Coordinates of C-alpha atoms and ligand atoms in Angstrom, one line a residue:
M1 CA -13.3 39.3 30.1
S2 CA -11.9 36.4 27.7
H3 CA -8.0 35.6 28.2
A4 CA -7.5 34.2 24.8
W5 CA -8.9 35.7 21.5
L6 CA -8.8 34.7 17.8
I7 CA -9.1 37.6 15.5
V8 CA -9.8 36.2 11.8
G9 CA -10.2 37.9 8.5
P10 CA -9.3 37.3 5.3
P11 CA -5.8 39.3 4.1
G12 CA -6.4 43.1 4.2
S13 CA -9.6 42.9 6.8
G14 CA -7.2 44.4 9.3
R15 CA -6.4 41.8 11.8
S16 CA -3.5 43.3 13.2
N17 CA -4.7 46.7 13.2
A18 CA -7.7 45.7 14.8
A19 CA -6.0 43.6 17.4
R20 CA -3.2 46.7 18.3
A21 CA -6.4 48.5 18.5
F22 CA -8.2 46.2 20.8
A23 CA -5.1 45.9 23.1
A24 CA -5.1 50.0 23.2
A25 CA -8.5 50.1 24.2
L26 CA -7.7 47.4 27.2
Q27 CA -4.5 49.8 28.3
C28 CA -6.2 53.0 28.2
A29 CA -7.9 54.2 31.5
E30 CA -10.7 55.7 29.3
G31 CA -11.2 52.5 27.1
G32 CA -9.5 53.4 23.8
C33 CA -9.1 57.4 23.9
G34 CA -6.4 57.3 21.0
E35 CA -4.7 60.1 22.5
C36 CA -3.6 59.0 25.7
N37 CA 0.0 57.6 26.6
S38 CA -1.0 54.1 27.0
C39 CA -3.0 54.2 23.6
R40 CA -0.1 56.0 21.6
T41 CA 2.6 53.6 22.7
T42 CA 0.4 50.5 22.2
L43 CA -0.8 51.6 19.0
S44 CA 3.4 52.5 18.1
G45 CA 4.3 49.4 19.2
A46 CA 6.6 50.7 22.3
N47 CA 4.1 49.7 25.2
P48 CA 6.2 47.3 28.0
D49 CA 3.0 45.7 28.6
V50 CA 2.4 44.8 24.7
T51 CA 4.4 42.3 23.1
L52 CA 3.7 42.2 19.0
V53 CA 4.8 39.2 17.4
R54 CA 5.4 38.9 13.9
A55 CA 6.8 35.8 12.4
Q56 CA 10.6 36.5 11.1
G57 CA 11.0 33.4 9.0
L58 CA 8.7 31.1 7.8
S59 CA 7.4 29.9 11.3
I60 CA 6.7 30.8 14.5
G61 CA 9.0 28.3 16.9
V62 CA 8.7 26.3 20.3
D63 CA 12.0 28.7 21.8
E64 CA 9.9 32.0 20.6
V65 CA 6.3 30.7 22.1
R66 CA 8.0 29.6 25.5
G67 CA 9.5 33.2 25.7
L68 CA 6.2 34.4 25.2
A69 CA 4.6 32.1 27.6
R70 CA 7.2 33.5 30.0
K71 CA 6.4 37.0 29.4
S72 CA 2.4 36.1 29.4
A73 CA 3.2 35.1 33.3
M74 CA 4.9 38.7 34.1
T75 CA 2.6 41.1 36.2
P76 CA 1.7 44.0 33.8
T77 CA 4.8 46.8 34.6
G78 CA 2.7 49.8 34.4
G79 CA -0.3 48.8 32.4
R80 CA -3.9 47.2 32.9
W81 CA -2.7 43.9 31.3
Q82 CA -0.2 42.1 30.3
I83 CA -0.7 41.6 26.3
I84 CA 0.7 39.1 24.1
V85 CA -0.5 39.7 19.9
I86 CA 0.8 36.9 17.6
E87 CA -0.1 38.4 14.2
E88 CA 0.2 35.3 12.3
A89 CA -0.6 32.5 14.9
D90 CA -1.5 30.4 11.6
R91 CA 2.6 30.4 11.6
V92 CA 3.1 29.0 14.7
T93 CA 4.3 25.4 14.4
D94 CA 2.7 22.2 16.1
Q95 CA 5.5 21.5 18.5
A96 CA 5.0 25.8 19.4
S97 CA 1.0 25.4 19.6
N98 CA 1.4 22.7 22.3
A99 CA 3.7 25.3 24.0
L100 CA 1.2 27.8 23.7
L101 CA -1.8 25.9 24.6
K102 CA -0.3 25.5 28.3
S103 CA -0.7 29.1 28.2
L104 CA -4.0 29.5 27.2
E105 CA -5.4 26.9 29.5
E106 CA -4.1 28.7 32.8
P107 CA -3.9 32.3 32.2
P108 CA -2.5 34.9 34.6
P109 CA -5.4 37.1 35.8
R110 CA -3.9 40.1 33.7
T111 CA -3.2 38.4 30.8
V112 CA -4.9 38.5 27.4
W113 CA -3.8 36.6 24.3
L114 CA -4.8 38.6 21.0
L115 CA -3.9 35.7 18.6
C116 CA -4.9 37.0 14.5
A117 CA -5.2 34.3 11.4
P118 CA -7.0 34.1 8.4
T119 CA -9.4 31.9 9.2
P120 CA -10.5 29.7 12.5
D121 CA -9.1 26.7 10.6
D122 CA -5.6 28.1 10.3
V123 CA -4.6 27.0 13.8
S124 CA -5.4 23.9 15.7
V125 CA -8.8 23.2 17.1
T126 CA -7.7 22.6 20.6
I127 CA -6.1 26.4 20.4
R128 CA -9.4 27.7 18.8
S129 CA -11.2 25.5 21.4
R130 CA -9.6 28.1 24.2
T131 CA -9.8 31.3 22.0
R132 CA -13.1 33.0 21.6
E133 CA -13.3 34.3 17.8
L134 CA -13.7 38.0 16.6
H135 CA -14.6 37.5 12.8
L136 CA -13.6 40.4 10.5
V137 CA -15.3 41.3 7.4
T138 CA -13.9 42.6 4.3
P139 CA -14.8 46.3 4.1
N140 CA -16.7 47.3 0.5
D141 CA -14.7 49.3 -2.6
D142 CA -17.0 52.7 -1.4
D143 CA -15.4 52.3 2.3
V144 CA -12.1 51.7 1.0
A145 CA -12.0 54.6 -1.6
R146 CA -13.6 56.9 1.2
L147 CA -10.9 55.8 3.4
L148 CA -8.4 56.5 0.9
I149 CA -9.4 60.1 -0.4
N150 CA -9.9 61.3 3.4
R151 CA -7.2 59.8 5.1
D152 CA -4.6 59.4 2.4
G153 CA -5.4 62.5 -0.1
V154 CA -5.7 60.1 -3.1
D155 CA -7.5 61.3 -5.7
Q156 CA -11.6 60.7 -6.2
Q157 CA -11.0 58.6 -9.6
T158 CA -7.7 56.5 -8.3
A159 CA -9.2 55.8 -4.8
K160 CA -12.3 54.4 -6.7
Q161 CA -10.2 52.5 -9.3
V162 CA -7.7 50.9 -6.8
A163 CA -10.6 50.4 -4.2
H164 CA -12.4 48.0 -6.8
I165 CA -9.3 46.4 -8.2
T166 CA -8.1 45.2 -4.8
Q167 CA -11.6 43.8 -3.7
G168 CA -11.0 45.8 -0.3
H169 CA -7.7 45.1 0.8
V170 CA -7.1 48.1 2.3
G171 CA -3.2 48.0 2.5
W172 CA -2.7 46.8 -0.9
A173 CA -4.9 49.6 -2.4
R174 CA -3.1 52.2 -0.7
G175 CA 0.1 50.9 -1.7
L176 CA -1.4 50.9 -5.3
A177 CA -2.7 54.5 -5.3
R178 CA 0.7 55.7 -3.7
S179 CA 3.7 53.6 -5.4
E180 CA 4.2 54.2 -9.0
S181 CA 6.4 51.1 -9.0
A182 CA 3.7 49.1 -7.6
R183 CA 1.3 50.0 -10.6
A184 CA 3.8 49.3 -12.8
T185 CA 4.0 45.5 -11.2
R186 CA 0.7 45.4 -11.7
Q187 CA 0.5 46.5 -15.2
H188 CA 3.1 43.7 -15.9
I189 CA 1.1 41.2 -14.3
I190 CA -2.5 41.9 -15.7
T191 CA -0.7 42.0 -19.4
L192 CA 1.3 38.8 -18.5
P193 CA -1.7 36.1 -19.9
S194 CA -1.9 37.1 -23.5
R195 CA 2.4 37.3 -23.6
L196 CA 2.7 33.7 -22.7
T197 CA 3.1 32.3 -26.4
G198 CA 5.4 29.8 -26.3
V199 CA 7.9 27.6 -24.0
G200 CA 10.5 29.8 -24.5
A201 CA 8.5 33.2 -23.5
C202 CA 6.6 31.0 -20.3
L203 CA 10.3 30.4 -18.7
Q204 CA 11.8 33.8 -19.6
E205 CA 8.5 35.7 -17.7
A206 CA 9.1 33.5 -14.7
A207 CA 12.2 34.3 -14.6
K208 CA 11.3 38.2 -14.9
L209 CA 8.3 37.3 -12.0
V210 CA 10.9 36.2 -9.7
S211 CA 13.4 38.7 -10.1
I212 CA 10.9 41.7 -9.9
A213 CA 9.8 40.1 -6.6
E214 CA 13.3 39.6 -5.1
S215 CA 14.1 43.0 -6.1
Q216 CA 11.3 44.3 -4.3
V217 CA 11.5 42.5 -1.2
K218 CA 15.6 43.6 -1.2
E219 CA 14.6 47.3 -1.7
N220 CA 11.8 47.0 1.3
V221 CA 14.3 45.6 3.8
A222 CA 17.6 47.1 2.7
E223 CA 17.0 49.8 5.8
L224 CA 15.9 47.3 8.2
D225 CA 18.7 44.9 7.4
A226 CA 21.3 47.7 8.0
T227 CA 19.9 49.1 11.0
E228 CA 20.0 45.5 12.7
R229 CA 23.2 44.9 11.6
A230 CA 24.1 48.7 12.8
N231 CA 22.6 47.9 16.2
L232 CA 24.8 44.6 16.4
D233 CA 27.8 46.3 16.1
A234 CA 27.1 48.9 18.3
S235 CA 26.3 46.5 21.2
Y236 CA 29.4 45.0 20.5
G237 CA 31.2 48.3 20.5
I238 CA 32.7 47.5 16.9
G239 CA 34.3 50.5 15.4
G240 CA 37.0 51.2 18.1
G241 CA 39.8 49.1 19.3
S242 CA 40.9 45.6 19.3
R243 CA 38.7 43.2 21.2
P244 CA 39.2 40.0 23.0
A245 CA 38.8 36.9 21.4
E246 CA 36.3 35.2 23.2
I247 CA 34.0 38.8 22.2
A248 CA 35.4 38.2 18.7
T249 CA 33.7 34.7 18.9
T250 CA 30.2 35.4 20.1
Y251 CA 30.4 38.4 17.7
A252 CA 30.7 36.0 14.7
R253 CA 28.1 33.6 16.3
D254 CA 25.8 36.6 16.5
K255 CA 26.7 38.2 13.3
K256 CA 26.3 34.9 11.6
R257 CA 23.0 34.3 13.4
L258 CA 21.6 37.6 12.2
E259 CA 22.4 36.8 8.8
E260 CA 20.6 33.6 8.7
E261 CA 17.6 35.5 10.1
Q262 CA 17.2 38.5 7.6
K263 CA 18.1 35.8 4.6
S264 CA 15.0 33.6 5.9
R265 CA 13.2 36.6 6.3
A266 CA 13.7 37.9 2.9
K267 CA 12.9 34.4 1.6
R268 CA 9.4 34.6 3.3
L269 CA 8.7 38.2 1.4
V270 CA 9.4 37.0 -1.6
R271 CA 7.1 34.5 -1.2
S272 CA 4.3 36.7 0.2
E273 CA 5.3 38.8 -3.0
L274 CA 4.4 36.0 -5.5
D275 CA 1.4 35.2 -3.5
K276 CA 0.1 38.5 -4.5
V277 CA 0.7 37.6 -8.2
F278 CA -1.2 34.4 -7.9
T279 CA -3.6 36.6 -6.3
D280 CA -3.7 39.1 -9.5
L281 CA -3.8 36.2 -11.6
T282 CA -6.6 34.2 -10.0
T283 CA -8.6 37.8 -10.3
W284 CA -8.2 37.8 -14.1
Y285 CA -9.0 34.2 -14.8
R286 CA -11.7 34.5 -12.7
D287 CA -13.2 37.4 -14.9
V288 CA -12.4 35.8 -17.8
L289 CA -14.5 32.9 -16.5
T290 CA -17.0 35.3 -15.5
L291 CA -17.8 36.7 -19.0
Q292 CA -17.8 33.1 -20.2
L293 CA -20.7 32.4 -18.3
G294 CA -22.6 35.0 -19.9
A295 CA -21.9 37.9 -17.5
T296 CA -21.9 41.2 -19.4
P297 CA -18.3 42.9 -19.0
L298 CA -19.1 46.3 -18.3
P299 CA -22.5 47.8 -16.5
G300 CA -25.2 49.4 -19.0
T301 CA -23.9 47.6 -22.0
A302 CA -26.7 44.6 -22.1
P303 CA -29.9 46.2 -21.4
G304 CA -32.8 44.0 -19.9
V305 CA -29.8 41.3 -18.5
L306 CA -30.1 41.2 -14.5
P307 CA -27.6 43.2 -12.3
A308 CA -24.2 42.8 -14.2
V309 CA -21.6 41.0 -12.2
Q310 CA -18.8 43.1 -12.6
I311 CA -15.3 42.2 -13.5
V312 CA -12.7 43.0 -11.1
N313 CA -9.8 43.9 -13.5
V314 CA -11.6 46.7 -15.2
D315 CA -8.3 48.0 -16.5
A316 CA -7.9 44.9 -18.9
A317 CA -11.3 44.4 -19.5
D318 CA -9.7 44.1 -23.5
A319 CA -7.6 41.4 -23.0
I320 CA -9.8 39.6 -20.6
T321 CA -12.9 39.9 -23.1
A322 CA -10.2 38.7 -26.0
A323 CA -9.0 35.8 -23.8
A324 CA -13.1 34.7 -23.2
Q325 CA -13.1 34.9 -26.6
A326 CA -10.5 32.5 -27.5
T327 CA -10.6 29.8 -24.6
T328 CA -13.3 28.0 -22.9
T329 CA -14.8 27.5 -19.4
A330 CA -13.1 24.3 -19.0
Q331 CA -9.5 25.5 -19.6
T332 CA -9.9 28.6 -17.7
I333 CA -10.9 26.2 -14.8
R334 CA -7.8 24.4 -15.4
Y335 CA -5.9 27.8 -15.3
L336 CA -7.6 28.9 -12.2
D337 CA -6.5 25.1 -11.0
A338 CA -2.8 25.7 -12.0
I339 CA -2.6 29.1 -9.8
L340 CA -3.9 27.0 -6.8
T341 CA -1.2 24.4 -7.4
A342 CA 1.3 26.7 -7.6
R343 CA 0.3 28.6 -4.4
A344 CA 0.2 25.0 -2.9
Q345 CA 3.6 24.3 -4.3
L346 CA 5.3 27.7 -2.6
D347 CA 3.5 26.4 0.4
H348 CA 5.6 23.4 0.3
N349 CA 8.6 25.0 -0.3
V350 CA 9.6 24.5 -4.1
S351 CA 11.6 27.0 -5.0
P352 CA 9.6 30.0 -6.5
L353 CA 11.0 29.5 -9.9
M354 CA 10.1 25.9 -10.2
A355 CA 6.6 26.8 -9.1
M356 CA 6.5 29.5 -11.2
E357 CA 7.8 28.4 -14.3
S358 CA 5.6 25.2 -14.0
L359 CA 2.7 27.6 -13.8
L360 CA 3.3 29.7 -16.8
L361 CA 4.0 27.0 -18.8
S362 CA 0.4 25.7 -17.7
L363 CA -1.0 29.0 -18.5
G364 CA 0.3 29.1 -21.8
S365 CA -1.2 25.5 -23.0
K366 CA -3.9 25.7 -25.1
R367 CA -5.0 22.5 -23.6
Ligands
LIG1 ZN1 -6.5 56.0 26.1

């Protein structure tokens, strides 16, 4: 049994779900029955011997990792193992990596670390060398569609379409199948390239995309923010009587800290919303390039041609065909480069609006 695992796979391949299932299988006396108390508490995140870590802000810092290291040194209270799951090990800072490394080097006998990241290169080489790698693959369209139909009751046609559009990203496919606003946002994005007709339009669209992302995040975190605030208030007994001055001071400090954490989380989530926009745009231009390089637009339209390379955005086939005819492959490659640049800018803390404006100006440029 290895004490440290690195679970890697592209977004949507189910890294954190796999890690949880693995943790449940380790805690369960039956090897993962899915029904006993150990399995259920582990999967729901309530097992005291399984710590699930998700980055609240942009990164996981050294203090947090030191806390985890202390937890990892403890004997499991009731379970068979002490398990620490870091769902976004790629967000561990360099300094925190060193702290983590110490724990990975001398693990107590009943401790297991499960680290998740998109690729092995997303964690430091030294961490990688001390873990056993587990590679997940993206499920194919049919598998995703079947899951949506059987598990989520999505109708067959919608299931097939969203499975294809989302390229095997299960969570995204489900969100798209079940949420009307997610479908509206997608519609907005796949029709975007044809609206970039001038500088004014580009700037306007950039502002709109960022504001859609911000309001989406606001809606998603409103309940969580309110619960966290209520918990804090309750722990200080807010709502009844007057408090001594020193308590008022610590309350004010904790409230400020919570507000900062919530702000940092919202910022991170806006970036990940915009990352989805970049993904949609990337597949859109990838489709344009596919057509420009001579693939047939839809299967069966050109007899005798080798298996047609399918376009991803089947729901935007007309606009993609038009764009493929109106531009050159060199232009399309420049557009794809511009998307990569914008993505890198967001990673380097350029403001979302600035990154988006500069991207859309490039996409709107005919050169
Ligand atoms: Zn079980």
